Coordinates of C-alpha atoms and ligand atoms in Angstrom, one line a residue:
X1 CA 0.0 0.0 0.0
X2 CA 1.2 3.5 -0.8
X3 CA 0.6 6.3 1.6
X4 CA -2.3 8.5 0.8
X5 CA -1.4 11.5 -1.4
X6 CA -0.8 14.9 0.2
X7 CA -4.1 16.3 -1.1
X8 CA -7.4 17.2 0.5
X9 CA -9.0 13.7 0.9
X10 CA -12.5 15.1 1.2
X11 CA -12.1 16.7 -2.2
X12 CA -10.9 13.3 -3.5
X13 CA -14.0 11.7 -2.1
X14 CA -16.1 14.1 -4.2
X15 CA -14.0 13.2 -7.3
X16 CA -14.7 9.5 -6.7
X17 CA -18.4 9.9 -6.0
X18 CA -21.0 8.6 -8.5
X19 CA -21.1 10.0 -12.0
X20 CA -23.7 12.9 -12.0
X21 CA -22.6 14.1 -8.6
X22 CA -18.8 13.9 -8.9
X23 CA -16.4 16.8 -9.4
X24 CA -13.1 17.5 -11.0
X25 CA -9.8 17.7 -9.0
X26 CA -9.0 20.4 -6.5
X27 CA -6.5 23.1 -7.4
X28 CA -3.6 21.6 -5.6
X29 CA -3.7 18.6 -8.0
X30 CA -2.2 21.0 -10.7
X31 CA 0.1 23.2 -8.7
X32 CA 1.4 21.4 -5.7
X33 CA 5.1 20.4 -5.7
X34 CA 4.5 18.0 -2.8
X35 CA 1.8 16.2 -4.8
X36 CA 4.0 16.1 -7.9
X37 CA 6.7 14.3 -5.9
X38 CA 4.2 11.9 -4.4
X39 CA 3.0 11.0 -8.0
X40 CA 6.6 10.4 -9.1
X41 CA 7.2 8.0 -6.3
X42 CA 3.8 6.3 -5.8
X43 CA 2.0 6.6 -9.1
X44 CA 4.6 6.5 -11.9
X45 CA 7.0 4.3 -10.1
X46 CA 4.4 1.7 -8.9
X47 CA 2.5 1.2 -12.1
X48 CA 3.6 -0.3 -15.4
X49 CA 4.2 2.7 -17.6
X50 CA 4.9 2.9 -21.3
X51 CA 8.3 4.4 -22.2
X52 CA 8.0 4.1 -26.0
X53 CA 8.3 1.6 -28.8
X54 CA 10.6 -1.2 -27.9
X55 CA 12.1 -1.4 -31.4
X56 CA 12.9 2.3 -31.5
X57 CA 14.4 2.3 -28.1
X58 CA 16.7 -0.7 -28.4
X59 CA 17.3 -2.9 -31.4
X60 CA 18.5 -6.6 -30.9
X61 CA 22.2 -6.5 -30.0
X62 CA 21.9 -3.0 -28.6
X63 CA 22.0 -1.4 -25.2
X64 CA 20.5 2.0 -24.3
X65 CA 20.2 4.1 -21.2
X66 CA 17.1 6.1 -20.5
X67 CA 16.0 8.4 -17.7
X68 CA 12.8 7.6 -15.9
X69 CA 11.9 10.0 -13.2
X70 CA 14.8 10.4 -10.9
X71 CA 16.8 7.4 -12.1
X72 CA 18.3 5.9 -15.1
X73 CA 18.0 2.4 -16.4
X74 CA 19.8 0.4 -19.1
X75 CA 17.7 -1.5 -21.6
X76 CA 19.3 -4.4 -23.4
X77 CA 18.3 -6.8 -26.1
X78 CA 20.3 -9.8 -27.0
X79 CA 20.7 -11.2 -30.6
X80 CA 17.4 -13.1 -30.2
X81 CA 15.6 -9.9 -29.2
X82 CA 15.0 -10.7 -25.5
X83 CA 14.4 -7.5 -23.7
X84 CA 15.8 -6.8 -20.3
X85 CA 16.3 -3.7 -18.1
X86 CA 18.7 -2.9 -15.2
X87 CA 19.6 -0.1 -13.0
X88 CA 22.2 2.1 -14.8
X89 CA 24.6 1.6 -11.8
X90 CA 27.8 -0.5 -11.7
X91 CA 27.9 -3.1 -8.9
X92 CA 31.5 -2.3 -8.0
X93 CA 31.6 1.4 -6.9
X94 CA 28.4 2.6 -8.5
X95 CA 29.6 4.4 -11.6
X96 CA 26.9 5.1 -14.2
X97 CA 27.3 2.5 -16.9
X98 CA 26.1 4.4 -19.9
X99 CA 25.2 8.0 -20.5
X100 CA 21.4 8.4 -20.5
X101 CA 20.2 8.8 -24.1
X102 CA 23.1 6.9 -25.6
X103 CA 22.6 3.7 -27.5
X104 CA 25.4 1.4 -28.6
X105 CA 25.7 -1.9 -30.4
X106 CA 27.4 -4.1 -27.8
X107 CA 27.5 -7.7 -26.6
X108 CA 28.7 -6.6 -23.2
X109 CA 28.1 -3.6 -20.9
X110 CA 31.4 -2.2 -19.9
X111 CA 31.8 0.1 -16.9
X112 CA 33.9 3.2 -17.8
X113 CA 35.5 3.4 -14.4
X114 CA 37.4 0.1 -13.6
X115 CA 36.2 -1.9 -16.7
X116 CA 34.0 -4.4 -15.0
X117 CA 31.9 -6.0 -17.8
X118 CA 28.4 -7.5 -17.7
X119 CA 26.5 -9.7 -20.1
X120 CA 23.2 -8.4 -21.7
X121 CA 21.4 -10.6 -19.1
X122 CA 23.0 -8.5 -16.4
X123 CA 25.5 -11.2 -15.2
X124 CA 28.9 -10.0 -14.2
X125 CA 31.4 -11.4 -16.7
X126 CA 34.7 -10.0 -15.7
X127 CA 36.1 -7.9 -12.9
X128 CA 39.8 -7.2 -13.6
X129 CA 42.2 -8.5 -10.8
X130 CA 39.3 -9.8 -8.7
X131 CA 40.0 -13.3 -9.9
X132 CA 42.9 -13.5 -7.5
X133 CA 40.6 -13.0 -4.5
X134 CA 39.6 -16.3 -3.1
X135 CA 36.4 -15.0 -1.7
X136 CA 35.2 -13.3 -4.9
X137 CA 32.4 -14.9 -6.9
X138 CA 31.3 -13.2 -10.1
X139 CA 27.8 -14.7 -9.8
X140 CA 27.1 -12.7 -6.7
X141 CA 27.4 -9.3 -8.4
X142 CA 24.8 -9.1 -11.2
X143 CA 23.3 -5.8 -12.2
X144 CA 20.1 -4.9 -10.4
X145 CA 17.2 -6.0 -12.6
X146 CA 14.3 -3.7 -13.4
X147 CA 10.9 -5.2 -14.4
X148 CA 10.3 -4.6 -18.1
X149 CA 7.9 -6.1 -20.7
X150 CA 7.0 -5.7 -24.3
X151 CA 3.3 -5.4 -25.1
X152 CA 2.4 -5.2 -28.8
X153 CA 5.7 -3.5 -29.5
X154 CA 5.5 -1.0 -26.7
X155 CA 8.0 -1.1 -23.8
X156 CA 6.5 -1.0 -20.3
X157 CA 8.5 -0.7 -17.1
X158 CA 7.5 -1.3 -13.5
X159 CA 10.3 0.3 -11.4
X160 CA 8.8 -0.8 -8.1
X161 CA 8.9 -4.5 -9.1
X162 CA 5.6 -4.8 -7.1
X163 CA 2.9 -4.0 -9.6
X164 CA 0.6 -6.9 -10.6
X165 CA 1.5 -8.6 -13.9
X166 CA 1.2 -6.3 -16.9
X167 CA -1.5 -8.5 -18.4
X168 CA -3.5 -8.1 -15.1
X169 CA -3.0 -4.3 -15.1
X170 CA -4.2 -4.0 -18.7
X171 CA -7.1 -6.6 -18.5
X172 CA -9.2 -6.8 -21.6
X173 CA -7.3 -4.1 -23.4
X174 CA -5.4 -6.8 -25.2
X175 CA -8.7 -8.0 -26.8
X176 CA -9.5 -4.4 -27.8
X177 CA -6.3 -3.7 -29.6
X178 CA -5.4 -7.1 -30.9
X179 CA -7.1 -6.7 -34.3
X180 CA -4.9 -3.6 -35.0
X181 CA -1.8 -5.9 -34.7
X182 CA 0.3 -3.1 -33.2
X183 CA 3.3 -5.3 -32.8
X184 CA 3.9 -5.4 -36.5
X185 CA 3.4 -1.6 -37.1
X186 CA 6.3 0.7 -37.6
X187 CA 6.9 4.3 -36.5
X188 CA 6.1 6.6 -39.4
X189 CA 6.3 9.9 -37.6
X190 CA 7.2 11.3 -34.1
X191 CA 6.5 14.7 -32.6
X192 CA 7.7 16.0 -29.3
X193 CA 5.7 18.8 -27.6
X194 CA 6.1 20.5 -24.3
X195 CA 3.0 21.9 -22.8
X196 CA 2.9 24.4 -19.9
X197 CA 0.2 22.3 -18.2
X198 CA 0.1 19.6 -15.6
X199 CA 0.1 16.1 -17.1
X200 CA -3.3 15.3 -15.7
X201 CA -4.9 18.2 -17.6
X202 CA -3.7 16.6 -20.8
X203 CA -5.0 13.2 -19.8
X204 CA -8.3 14.6 -18.7
X205 CA -8.7 16.6 -21.9
X206 CA -8.2 13.4 -24.0
X207 CA -11.1 11.7 -22.2
X208 CA -13.8 14.0 -23.4
X209 CA -14.9 15.6 -26.7
X210 CA -17.3 18.0 -25.1
X211 CA -14.7 20.7 -26.0
X212 CA -14.4 19.5 -29.6
X213 CA -17.1 21.8 -31.1
X214 CA -15.5 24.8 -29.4
X215 CA -11.8 24.3 -30.3
X216 CA -11.6 21.6 -33.0
X217 CA -13.7 22.6 -36.0
X218 CA -11.4 20.6 -38.3
X219 CA -11.7 17.5 -36.2
X220 CA -15.5 17.8 -36.1
X221 CA -15.7 17.8 -39.9
X222 CA -14.3 14.2 -39.9
X223 CA -15.8 12.8 -36.6
X224 CA -19.0 13.9 -34.8
X225 CA -18.1 15.1 -31.3
X226 CA -21.1 13.3 -29.7
X227 CA -20.5 9.9 -31.2
X228 CA -18.5 8.4 -28.3
X229 CA -19.4 5.0 -26.9
X230 CA -17.5 3.6 -24.0
X231 CA -16.0 0.1 -23.7
X232 CA -16.2 -1.6 -20.3
X233 CA -12.7 -2.2 -19.1
X234 CA -11.4 -5.0 -16.9
X235 CA -8.0 -3.3 -16.5
X236 CA -6.6 0.1 -15.7
X237 CA -7.8 2.0 -18.8
X238 CA -10.8 3.9 -20.0
X239 CA -12.3 5.1 -23.2
X240 CA -14.1 3.8 -26.2
X241 CA -14.9 4.5 -29.8
X242 CA -16.0 7.6 -31.9
X243 CA -17.5 7.3 -35.4
X244 CA -16.2 8.8 -38.6
X245 CA -18.5 11.1 -40.6
X246 CA -20.2 9.5 -43.6
X247 CA -17.8 9.2 -46.5
X248 CA -14.7 9.4 -44.2
X249 CA -12.3 6.6 -43.9
X250 CA -9.9 7.9 -41.2
X251 CA -8.8 11.0 -39.3
X252 CA -7.1 13.2 -41.9
X253 CA -7.9 16.6 -43.3
X254 CA -9.8 15.1 -46.3
X255 CA -11.1 12.1 -44.4
X256 CA -9.3 9.7 -46.7
X257 CA -6.6 7.2 -46.0
X258 CA -3.5 7.7 -48.0
X259 CA -2.0 4.6 -46.4
X260 CA -3.1 0.9 -46.1
X261 CA -6.1 -0.2 -44.1
X262 CA -5.3 -2.6 -41.3
X263 CA -6.7 -5.9 -42.4
X264 CA -7.8 -7.5 -39.2
X265 CA -9.7 -4.6 -37.5
X266 CA -13.0 -6.0 -36.2
X267 CA -15.8 -5.2 -38.7
X268 CA -17.7 -3.0 -36.3
X269 CA -14.7 -0.8 -35.8
X270 CA -13.8 -0.3 -39.5
X271 CA -15.3 3.2 -39.4
X272 CA -14.5 4.0 -35.8
X273 CA -11.5 5.5 -34.0
X274 CA -10.7 4.2 -30.5
X275 CA -9.5 6.6 -27.8
X276 CA -8.1 4.7 -24.9
X277 CA -6.4 6.3 -21.8
X278 CA -4.0 3.7 -20.5
X279 CA -3.5 4.6 -16.8
X280 CA -1.7 6.6 -16.0
X281 CA 0.1 8.3 -18.9
X282 CA -0.4 6.7 -22.3
X283 CA -3.1 7.8 -24.7
X284 CA -3.7 5.1 -27.3
X285 CA -5.7 5.9 -30.4
X286 CA -6.2 3.0 -33.0
X287 CA -7.5 4.2 -36.3
X288 CA -8.6 2.0 -39.3
X289 CA -5.2 2.5 -41.0
X290 CA -2.8 3.7 -38.3
X291 CA -2.3 3.8 -34.5
X292 CA -1.4 7.0 -32.8
X293 CA -0.1 7.3 -29.2
X294 CA 0.8 10.1 -26.8
X295 CA 3.0 9.3 -23.9
X296 CA 2.9 12.0 -21.2
X297 CA 6.0 12.6 -19.1
X298 CA 5.6 15.0 -16.1
X299 CA 8.4 17.5 -16.0
X300 CA 7.1 19.8 -13.3
X301 CA 3.6 20.5 -11.8
X302 CA 3.0 22.9 -14.7
X303 CA 5.1 21.3 -17.5
X304 CA 4.7 18.1 -19.4
X305 CA 6.6 16.5 -22.2
X306 CA 4.4 14.8 -24.8
X307 CA 5.7 12.3 -27.3
X308 CA 3.2 11.6 -30.1
X309 CA 3.9 8.8 -32.5
X310 CA 2.0 7.5 -35.6
X311 CA 2.4 3.8 -36.4
X312 CA 1.6 2.4 -39.8
X313 CA 1.7 -1.0 -41.4
X314 CA 5.1 -1.8 -43.0
X315 CA 3.4 -2.2 -46.5
X316 CA 2.2 1.4 -46.3
X317 CA 5.6 2.9 -45.2
X318 CA 7.5 0.9 -47.8
X319 CA 5.6 2.5 -50.7
X320 CA 7.8 5.1 -52.4
X321 CA 5.0 7.6 -52.4
X322 CA 4.1 7.1 -48.8
X323 CA 3.8 10.4 -46.8
X324 CA 2.7 10.2 -43.1
X325 CA 1.6 13.8 -43.2
X326 CA -1.9 12.7 -44.2
X327 CA -2.3 11.3 -40.7
X328 CA 0.0 13.7 -38.9
X329 CA -1.3 17.1 -40.0
X330 CA -4.8 17.0 -38.7
X331 CA -3.6 15.6 -35.4
X332 CA -0.7 18.0 -35.1
X333 CA -3.3 20.8 -35.4
X334 CA -5.6 19.1 -33.0
X335 CA -2.8 18.5 -30.5
X336 CA -1.8 22.1 -30.5
X337 CA -5.4 23.2 -30.0
X338 CA -5.6 20.8 -27.1
X339 CA -2.3 21.9 -25.5
X340 CA -3.5 25.6 -25.8
X341 CA -6.7 24.7 -24.0
X342 CA -4.9 22.7 -21.2
X343 CA -2.5 25.6 -20.7
X344 CA -5.5 27.9 -20.3
X345 CA -6.7 25.6 -17.5
X346 CA -3.3 25.6 -15.9
X347 CA -3.3 29.4 -15.9
X348 CA -6.8 29.2 -14.3
X349 CA -5.3 26.9 -11.6
X350 CA -2.7 29.5 -10.7
X351 CA -5.6 31.5 -9.2
X352 CA -6.4 30.9 -5.5
X353 CA -10.1 31.1 -6.6
X354 CA -9.8 28.0 -8.7
X355 CA -12.4 25.4 -7.4
X356 CA -13.3 21.9 -8.5
X357 CA -16.2 21.9 -11.0
X358 CA -19.0 19.5 -12.0
X359 CA -18.7 16.8 -14.7
X360 CA -21.4 16.9 -17.4
X361 CA -23.1 14.1 -19.3
X362 CA -20.4 13.9 -22.0
X363 CA -17.6 13.5 -19.5
X364 CA -18.2 9.9 -18.4
X365 CA -14.8 8.6 -19.6
X366 CA -13.2 11.5 -17.7
X367 CA -15.0 10.3 -14.6
X368 CA -13.4 6.9 -15.1
X369 CA -9.9 8.3 -15.4
X370 CA -10.5 10.4 -12.3
X371 CA -11.8 7.4 -10.3
X372 CA -8.6 5.5 -11.0
X373 CA -6.6 8.6 -9.9
X374 CA -8.7 8.9 -6.8
X375 CA -7.9 5.2 -5.9
X376 CA -4.2 6.0 -6.2
X377 CA -4.5 9.2 -4.2
X378 CA -6.2 7.3 -1.4
X379 CA -3.2 5.0 -1.3
X380 CA -5.3 2.0 -2.2
X381 CA -5.0 -0.4 -5.1
X382 CA -6.2 1.2 -8.4
X383 CA -9.3 -0.7 -9.6
X384 CA -10.7 -1.0 -13.2
X385 CA -13.1 1.9 -13.6
X386 CA -16.8 1.3 -14.1
X387 CA -18.5 2.8 -17.1
X388 CA -21.2 5.1 -15.6
X389 CA -24.7 3.5 -15.3
X390 CA -26.2 5.8 -17.8
X391 CA -23.2 5.9 -20.1
X392 CA -23.2 4.7 -23.7
X393 CA -21.6 1.3 -23.6
X394 CA -20.6 -1.2 -26.2
X395 CA -22.1 -4.6 -25.6
X396 CA -19.3 -6.8 -24.4
X397 CA -18.5 -9.5 -26.9
Ligands
LIG401 S1 32.6 1.4 -10.6 FE1 32.3 0.2 -12.3 S2 34.1 -1.0 -12.5 FE2 34.4 0.2 -10.7
LIG402 FE1 -9.2 17.9 -28.0

C-alpha cells in the first residue's frame, strides 16, 4: 500500500463519487510540488508505464540508457531480441554504466571506471584483478534487474517491481487492440511537444470531446463530437470509440486514408476510431489505418513532455509515395489546439479562486480516469473503472 497522497482527501471523495454528482480535481492537483513528488514515487514508479516503442528504443544486440523520473535504467536486447532492463549503476563502486540517451551496439556492458563487464542478461562477466581474490564470486554481483515487458511492440517498465503482472493491469485491453496488430506496425512519424500544463490536464482533456465543437472545427468535420461510446474495461484503462462522418475513412484533413487499411480490425470498428487512456500516462488511439499514441512525461507541476507517435503497417511505409503527413497534419493541429486549452486551465489553476467543478453528461470517460486517480490518491490499489450506469456502452462481446 502506498501512503495517501498529500491532497485534501474530502475533495478526492467528491471526485470519486458517483457520476452525476462527482467533481473535477481540486486546485492543488495541478500546482502542488509536494503532490508532484508523491505522484513520481507512488504513481509513476508503482504502475507499469509505457516508455516508447521497444524497437525504436533498443534494437536486438543494442543497449540504451534512458532516464525515468529520478533514475536511469539500461535497456538491453540480445541477438534473439530478448528485452531486459537494469539499474544504470555498476555493482563495483556505482559508476553510471552508460550516458542516458546513448545507445550502442554491444555484446557486453562495460563500466567506464574500472572496466567491469556485464553480459546483456546482467550477469557480471569479468572484474579485472578480482579473480585473485579467493572470496570473490562473479555470480554474486549481477546488475540490479528492473521489471520490463514488451506489449504489442510497446516497452513498459515497473520500477517498483511490485505491480501486478502487466496483463492483469491491462485486463481486456489486449482484446480491444489485438485486431490492429500493433506489434507489426512501424513508427512513421514522431513529434515531441512541451505543454505548460500539468500532465493530468492533458490526460483529462483526452477523455472528453465536449470541448471539440468549441476548439476543434477541423476534427468535427471528420468525426462527430457526440459519437463516443465507452467500452467496459477490466483493467486500468478507460475510453471507447468515436464514429467517422459519412464518407470518411480515417482521421485526416480530407477524411481519406493515404495509407493501407489494417486488415484485421474488427468489422464493427472499421469506421471508428478508438480513444483509450491507459492509466496513468499513455493515450492510445487506434484508427482503421494507423495507430497514434501520446506518452505524457511530467516535468514539473505545470510542465509536461508529450511524445506523439504515428504507427503504420510496413506495407504502407514501404511504398515510395508514402507520406505520413496525411495522418500527422490533422492531429498536429488538434494536438496544438488541445495543449493551448490545457495551458488555459493551468493558468486558471494559478488563481487561488480555482475550485473543483462539476462533470457533465459527456464527461463519463473522464469520470473513469479520475476514479482511477482517486484510488491512487487514497493509497489503495487502483481498480478498473466502471462505465457510468447511464453511459453509452458497447455490448461486451
Ligand atoms: S565502478 Fe564500475 S568498475 Fe568500478
Ligand atoms: Fe481535443
